[in-house]
Short mmCIF file of C-alpha atoms in Angstrom, two decimals:
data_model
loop_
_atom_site.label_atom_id
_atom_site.label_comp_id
_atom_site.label_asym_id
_atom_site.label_seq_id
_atom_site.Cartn_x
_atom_site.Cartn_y
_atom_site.Cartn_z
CA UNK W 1 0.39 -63.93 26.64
CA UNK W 2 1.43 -65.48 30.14
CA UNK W 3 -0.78 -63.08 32.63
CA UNK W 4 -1.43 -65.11 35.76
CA UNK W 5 -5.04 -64.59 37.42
CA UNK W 6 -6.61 -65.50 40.71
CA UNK W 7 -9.86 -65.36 41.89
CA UNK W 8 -12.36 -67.29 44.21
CA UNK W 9 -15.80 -67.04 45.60
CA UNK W 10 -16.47 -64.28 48.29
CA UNK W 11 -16.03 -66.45 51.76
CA UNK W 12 -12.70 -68.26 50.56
CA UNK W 13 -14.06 -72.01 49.90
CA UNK W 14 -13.09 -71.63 46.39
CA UNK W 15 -9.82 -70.55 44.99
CA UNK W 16 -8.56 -70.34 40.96
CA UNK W 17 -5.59 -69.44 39.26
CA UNK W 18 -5.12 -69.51 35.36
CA UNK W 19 -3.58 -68.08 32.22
CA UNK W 20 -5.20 -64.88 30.24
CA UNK W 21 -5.74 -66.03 26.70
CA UNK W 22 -5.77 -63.96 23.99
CA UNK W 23 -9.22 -63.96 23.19
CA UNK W 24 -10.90 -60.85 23.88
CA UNK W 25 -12.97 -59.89 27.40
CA UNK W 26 -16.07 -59.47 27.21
CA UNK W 27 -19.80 -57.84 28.73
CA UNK W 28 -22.79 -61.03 28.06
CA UNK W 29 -26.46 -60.01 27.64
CA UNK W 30 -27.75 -63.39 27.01
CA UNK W 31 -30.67 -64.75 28.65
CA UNK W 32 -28.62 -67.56 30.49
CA UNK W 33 -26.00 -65.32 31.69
CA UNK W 34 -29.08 -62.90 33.16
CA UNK W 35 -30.16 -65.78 35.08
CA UNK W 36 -26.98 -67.30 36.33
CA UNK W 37 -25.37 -64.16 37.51
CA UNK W 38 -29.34 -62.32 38.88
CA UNK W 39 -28.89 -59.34 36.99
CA UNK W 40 -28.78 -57.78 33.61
CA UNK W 41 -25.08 -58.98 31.60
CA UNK W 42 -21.96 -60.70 33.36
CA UNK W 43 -18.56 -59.73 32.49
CA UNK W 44 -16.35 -62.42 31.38
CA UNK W 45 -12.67 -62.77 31.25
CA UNK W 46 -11.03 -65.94 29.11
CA UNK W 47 -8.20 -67.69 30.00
CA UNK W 48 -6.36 -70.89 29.08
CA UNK W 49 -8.30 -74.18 30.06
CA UNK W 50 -4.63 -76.35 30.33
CA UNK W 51 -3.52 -73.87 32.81
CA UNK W 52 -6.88 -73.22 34.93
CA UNK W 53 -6.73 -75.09 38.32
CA UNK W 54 -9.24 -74.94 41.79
CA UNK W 55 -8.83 -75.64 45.28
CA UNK W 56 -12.18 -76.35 46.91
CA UNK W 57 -14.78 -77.81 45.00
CA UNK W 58 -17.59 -75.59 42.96
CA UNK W 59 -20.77 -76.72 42.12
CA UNK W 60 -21.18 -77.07 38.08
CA UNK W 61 -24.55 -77.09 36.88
CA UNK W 62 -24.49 -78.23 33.07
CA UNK W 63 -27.03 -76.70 30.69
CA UNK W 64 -27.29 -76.56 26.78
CA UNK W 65 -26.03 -73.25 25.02
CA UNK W 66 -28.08 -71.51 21.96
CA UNK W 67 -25.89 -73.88 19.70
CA UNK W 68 -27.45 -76.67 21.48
CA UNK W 69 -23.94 -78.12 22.90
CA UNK W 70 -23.14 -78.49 26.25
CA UNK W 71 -22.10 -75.29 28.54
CA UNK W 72 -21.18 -75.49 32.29
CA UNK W 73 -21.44 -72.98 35.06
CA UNK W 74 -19.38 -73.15 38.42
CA UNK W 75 -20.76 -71.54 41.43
CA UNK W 76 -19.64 -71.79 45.47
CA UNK W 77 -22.46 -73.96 47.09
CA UNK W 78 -21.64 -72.24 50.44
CA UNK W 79 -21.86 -68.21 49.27
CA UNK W 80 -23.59 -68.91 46.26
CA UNK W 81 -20.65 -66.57 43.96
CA UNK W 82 -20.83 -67.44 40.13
CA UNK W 83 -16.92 -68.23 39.28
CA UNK W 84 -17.03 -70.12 35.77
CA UNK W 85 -18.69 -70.68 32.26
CA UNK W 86 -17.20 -73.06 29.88
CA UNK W 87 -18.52 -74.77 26.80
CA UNK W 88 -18.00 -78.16 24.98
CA UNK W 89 -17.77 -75.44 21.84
CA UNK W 90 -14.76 -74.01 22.97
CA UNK W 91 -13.36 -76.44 25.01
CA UNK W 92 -9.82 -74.36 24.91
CA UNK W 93 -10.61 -71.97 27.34
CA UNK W 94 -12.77 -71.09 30.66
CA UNK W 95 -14.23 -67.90 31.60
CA UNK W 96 -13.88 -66.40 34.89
CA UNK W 97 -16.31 -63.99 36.21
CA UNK W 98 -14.78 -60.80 36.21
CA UNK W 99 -16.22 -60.10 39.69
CA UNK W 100 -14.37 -63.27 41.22
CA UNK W 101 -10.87 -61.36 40.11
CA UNK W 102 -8.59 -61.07 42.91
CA UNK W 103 -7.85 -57.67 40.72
CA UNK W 104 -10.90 -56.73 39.13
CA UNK W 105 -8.83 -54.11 37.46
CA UNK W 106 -7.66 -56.66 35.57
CA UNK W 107 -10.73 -57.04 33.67
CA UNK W 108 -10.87 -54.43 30.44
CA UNK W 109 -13.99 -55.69 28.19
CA UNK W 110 -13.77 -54.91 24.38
CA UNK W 111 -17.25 -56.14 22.78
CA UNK W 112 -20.34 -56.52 24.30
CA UNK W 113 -22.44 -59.91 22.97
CA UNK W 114 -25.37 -60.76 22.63
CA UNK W 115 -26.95 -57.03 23.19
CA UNK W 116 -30.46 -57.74 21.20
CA UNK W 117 -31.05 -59.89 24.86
CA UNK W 118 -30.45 -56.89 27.12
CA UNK W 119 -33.13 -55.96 29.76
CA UNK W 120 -33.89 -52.35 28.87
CA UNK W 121 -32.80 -51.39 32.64
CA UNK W 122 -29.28 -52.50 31.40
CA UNK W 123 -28.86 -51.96 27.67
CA UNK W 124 -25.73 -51.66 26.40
CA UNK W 125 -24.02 -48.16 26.90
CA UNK W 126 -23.58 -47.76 23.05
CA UNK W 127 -27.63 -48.09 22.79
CA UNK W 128 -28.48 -45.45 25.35
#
């Protein structure tokens, strides 16, 4: 799979481009996620770490994930938009908000994770 993407925070300062992997999109309902992002889940689209490059520079604030490894999260500093999440775990890829898209139609999630988290505001449309 070769699909380019684009993206970048909402006044300009940061700009991506990068492969779509073949790992599947998906909705988060973790407890970091809900506090990264400010609201319920974040929607998350993979693509190839190799081919993922940035003009401007984000902001990464490094935390450790429920495996207790390393994650990172990359934010603009001047609009405050959440563009990344990567992990030391799976070091292949880096997710993109789906938000940040240049074409959020892009973004088709198949699988929610890590629903037993969700705020019951924003639970999972399979649990309504």
């Amino acid at each position: 799979m070769e699909e380019k993407i684009s993206g970048g925070c909402k006044c300009g300062a940061i700009r991506y481009t990068g492969e779509r992997t073949d790992v599947p999109m998906f909705r988060c309902y973790c407890r970091d996620c809900q506090q990264l992002i400010g609201t319920g889940h974040s929607e998350m689209m993979p693509l190839v770490a190799g081919t993922f490059e940035v003009e401007g520079t984000p902001t990464v604030y490094r935390m450790k994930g429920r495996s207790g490894r390393s994650t990172w999260s990359s934010f603009c500093s001047a609009c405050g938009s959440p563009l990344t999440r990567r992990s030391e775990r799976m070091a292949d890829r880096i997710y993109v908000h789906a938000a940040s898209l240049d074409d959020p139609r892009q973004y088709t999630p198949s699988r929610s994770i890590y629903a037993d988290a969700a705020q019951p505001w924003d639970m999972p449309e399979q649990e309504h």
